Amino acid sequence: MAESSPHRESTVEAWSTNTHVVREFDRPVRVSDAVMETLIEAVEEWPELSRSPTVFEFVDKDNLDGLFKTRAVDEISHTPSVEFLFQGALVTVMYASTVRVIVERDA
């Protein structure tokens, strides 16, 4: 399924299961915006993730964007990646020609 966001021209590929929310964003996209958008969707899908702190208090947008450099990877691989926990869910960010954000919770 492909979605368009009104504040961005790039296409977002999106899919979900009982334990995963996955969003893939075309570059250029700010990594922090991709993470925030995906986490907000995960919180909407799984209300137990809405405990304190909120997504906006948890993700440091300025520093998250600094984790990745424009030429850090080639056009086909999704590395480097970063993982962190948010409200007990594992968040993985993979960066290549697209930015993929995966939120995984225990079943």
GROMACS .gro file of C-alpha atoms in nm:
model
  107
    1MET     CA    1   0.000   0.000   0.000
    2ALA     CA    2   0.138   0.342  -0.089
    3GLU     CA    3   0.039   0.660   0.089
    4SER     CA    4   0.118   1.024   0.032
    5SER     CA    5   0.171   1.269   0.311
    6PRO     CA    6   0.044   1.623   0.259
    7HIS     CA    7   0.364   1.778   0.399
    8ARG     CA    8   0.600   1.572   0.185
    9GLU     CA    9   0.617   1.483  -0.184
   10SER     CA   10   0.781   1.143  -0.137
   11THR     CA   11   0.591   0.815  -0.140
   12VAL     CA   12   0.553   0.612   0.176
   13GLU     CA   13   0.527   0.234   0.155
   14ALA     CA   14   0.341   0.109   0.460
   15TRP     CA   15   0.240  -0.223   0.605
   16SER     CA   16   0.143  -0.359   0.945
   17THR     CA   17   0.096  -0.690   1.123
   18ASN     CA   18  -0.011  -0.778   1.477
   19THR     CA   19   0.345  -0.716   1.595
   20HIS     CA   20   0.503  -0.481   1.337
   21VAL     CA   21   0.444  -0.138   1.187
   22VAL     CA   22   0.676  -0.075   0.891
   23ARG     CA   23   0.709   0.243   0.690
   24GLU     CA   24   0.952   0.302   0.406
   25PHE     CA   25   1.015   0.661   0.299
   26ASP     CA   26   1.171   0.780  -0.025
   27ARG     CA   27   1.470   1.006   0.018
   28PRO     CA   28   1.513   1.288   0.073
   29VAL     CA   29   1.324   1.271   0.400
   30ARG     CA   30   1.433   1.385   0.743
   31VAL     CA   31   1.506   1.074   0.946
   32SER     CA   32   1.343   1.225   1.254
   33ASP     CA   33   1.023   1.299   1.059
   34ALA     CA   34   1.011   0.939   0.935
   35VAL     CA   35   1.063   0.805   1.289
   36MET     CA   36   0.806   1.038   1.442
   37GLU     CA   37   0.543   0.961   1.177
   38THR     CA   38   0.593   0.585   1.218
   39LEU     CA   39   0.586   0.600   1.599
   40ILE     CA   40   0.268   0.809   1.595
   41GLU     CA   41   0.104   0.547   1.372
   42ALA     CA   42   0.225   0.268   1.603
   43VAL     CA   43   0.080   0.450   1.907
   44GLU     CA   44  -0.252   0.485   1.724
   45GLU     CA   45  -0.248   0.112   1.644
   46TRP     CA   46  -0.125   0.001   1.988
   47PRO     CA   47  -0.256   0.239   2.258
   48GLU     CA   48  -0.034   0.078   2.525
   49LEU     CA   49   0.257   0.263   2.363
   50SER     CA   50   0.103   0.597   2.462
   51ARG     CA   51   0.241   0.590   2.816
   52SER     CA   52   0.477   0.868   2.924
   53PRO     CA   53   0.699   1.000   2.783
   54THR     CA   54   0.520   1.091   2.465
   55VAL     CA   55   0.685   1.042   2.127
   56PHE     CA   56   0.757   1.415   2.106
   57GLU     CA   57   0.939   1.410   2.441
   58PHE     CA   58   1.124   1.088   2.362
   59VAL     CA   59   1.272   1.149   2.016
   60ASP     CA   60   1.540   1.419   1.992
   61LYS     CA   61   1.475   1.523   1.632
   62ASP     CA   62   1.791   1.727   1.587
   63ASN     CA   63   2.029   1.461   1.714
   64LEU     CA   64   1.853   1.171   1.541
   65ASP     CA   65   1.903   1.332   1.201
   66GLY     CA   66   2.274   1.364   1.279
   67LEU     CA   67   2.316   0.986   1.306
   68PHE     CA   68   2.313   0.940   0.930
   69LYS     CA   69   2.524   1.099   0.659
   70THR     CA   70   2.405   1.142   0.301
   71ARG     CA   71   2.666   0.907   0.154
   72ALA     CA   72   2.676   0.658   0.442
   73VAL     CA   73   2.549   0.370   0.228
   74ASP     CA   74   2.518   0.254  -0.129
   75GLU     CA   75   2.191   0.253  -0.320
   76ILE     CA   76   2.083  -0.106  -0.245
   77SER     CA   77   2.165  -0.189   0.116
   78HIS     CA   78   1.987  -0.074   0.431
   79THR     CA   79   2.278   0.007   0.660
   80PRO     CA   80   2.380   0.159   0.891
   81SER     CA   81   2.089   0.110   1.122
   82VAL     CA   82   2.003   0.221   1.470
   83GLU     CA   83   1.782   0.047   1.723
   84PHE     CA   84   1.621   0.183   2.037
   85LEU     CA   85   1.336   0.096   2.271
   86PHE     CA   86   1.024   0.308   2.293
   87GLN     CA   87   0.766   0.207   2.555
   88GLY     CA   88   0.882  -0.154   2.530
   89ALA     CA   89   0.866  -0.163   2.150
   90LEU     CA   90   1.183  -0.208   1.946
   91VAL     CA   91   1.233   0.067   1.687
   92THR     CA   92   1.476  -0.001   1.403
   93VAL     CA   93   1.578   0.268   1.154
   94MET     CA   94   1.750   0.152   0.835
   95TYR     CA   95   1.897   0.407   0.599
   96ALA     CA   96   1.983   0.361   0.231
   97SER     CA   97   1.821   0.489  -0.089
   98THR     CA   98   1.506   0.474   0.125
   99VAL     CA   99   1.458   0.517   0.499
  100ARG     CA  100   1.280   0.222   0.658
  101VAL     CA  101   1.138   0.247   1.011
  102ILE     CA  102   1.019  -0.070   1.186
  103VAL     CA  103   0.833  -0.070   1.517
  104GLU     CA  104   0.810  -0.417   1.671
  105ARG     CA  105   0.620  -0.508   1.986
  106ASP     CA  106   0.586  -0.834   2.172
  107ALA     CA  107   0.290  -1.043   2.062
   0.00000   0.00000   0.00000
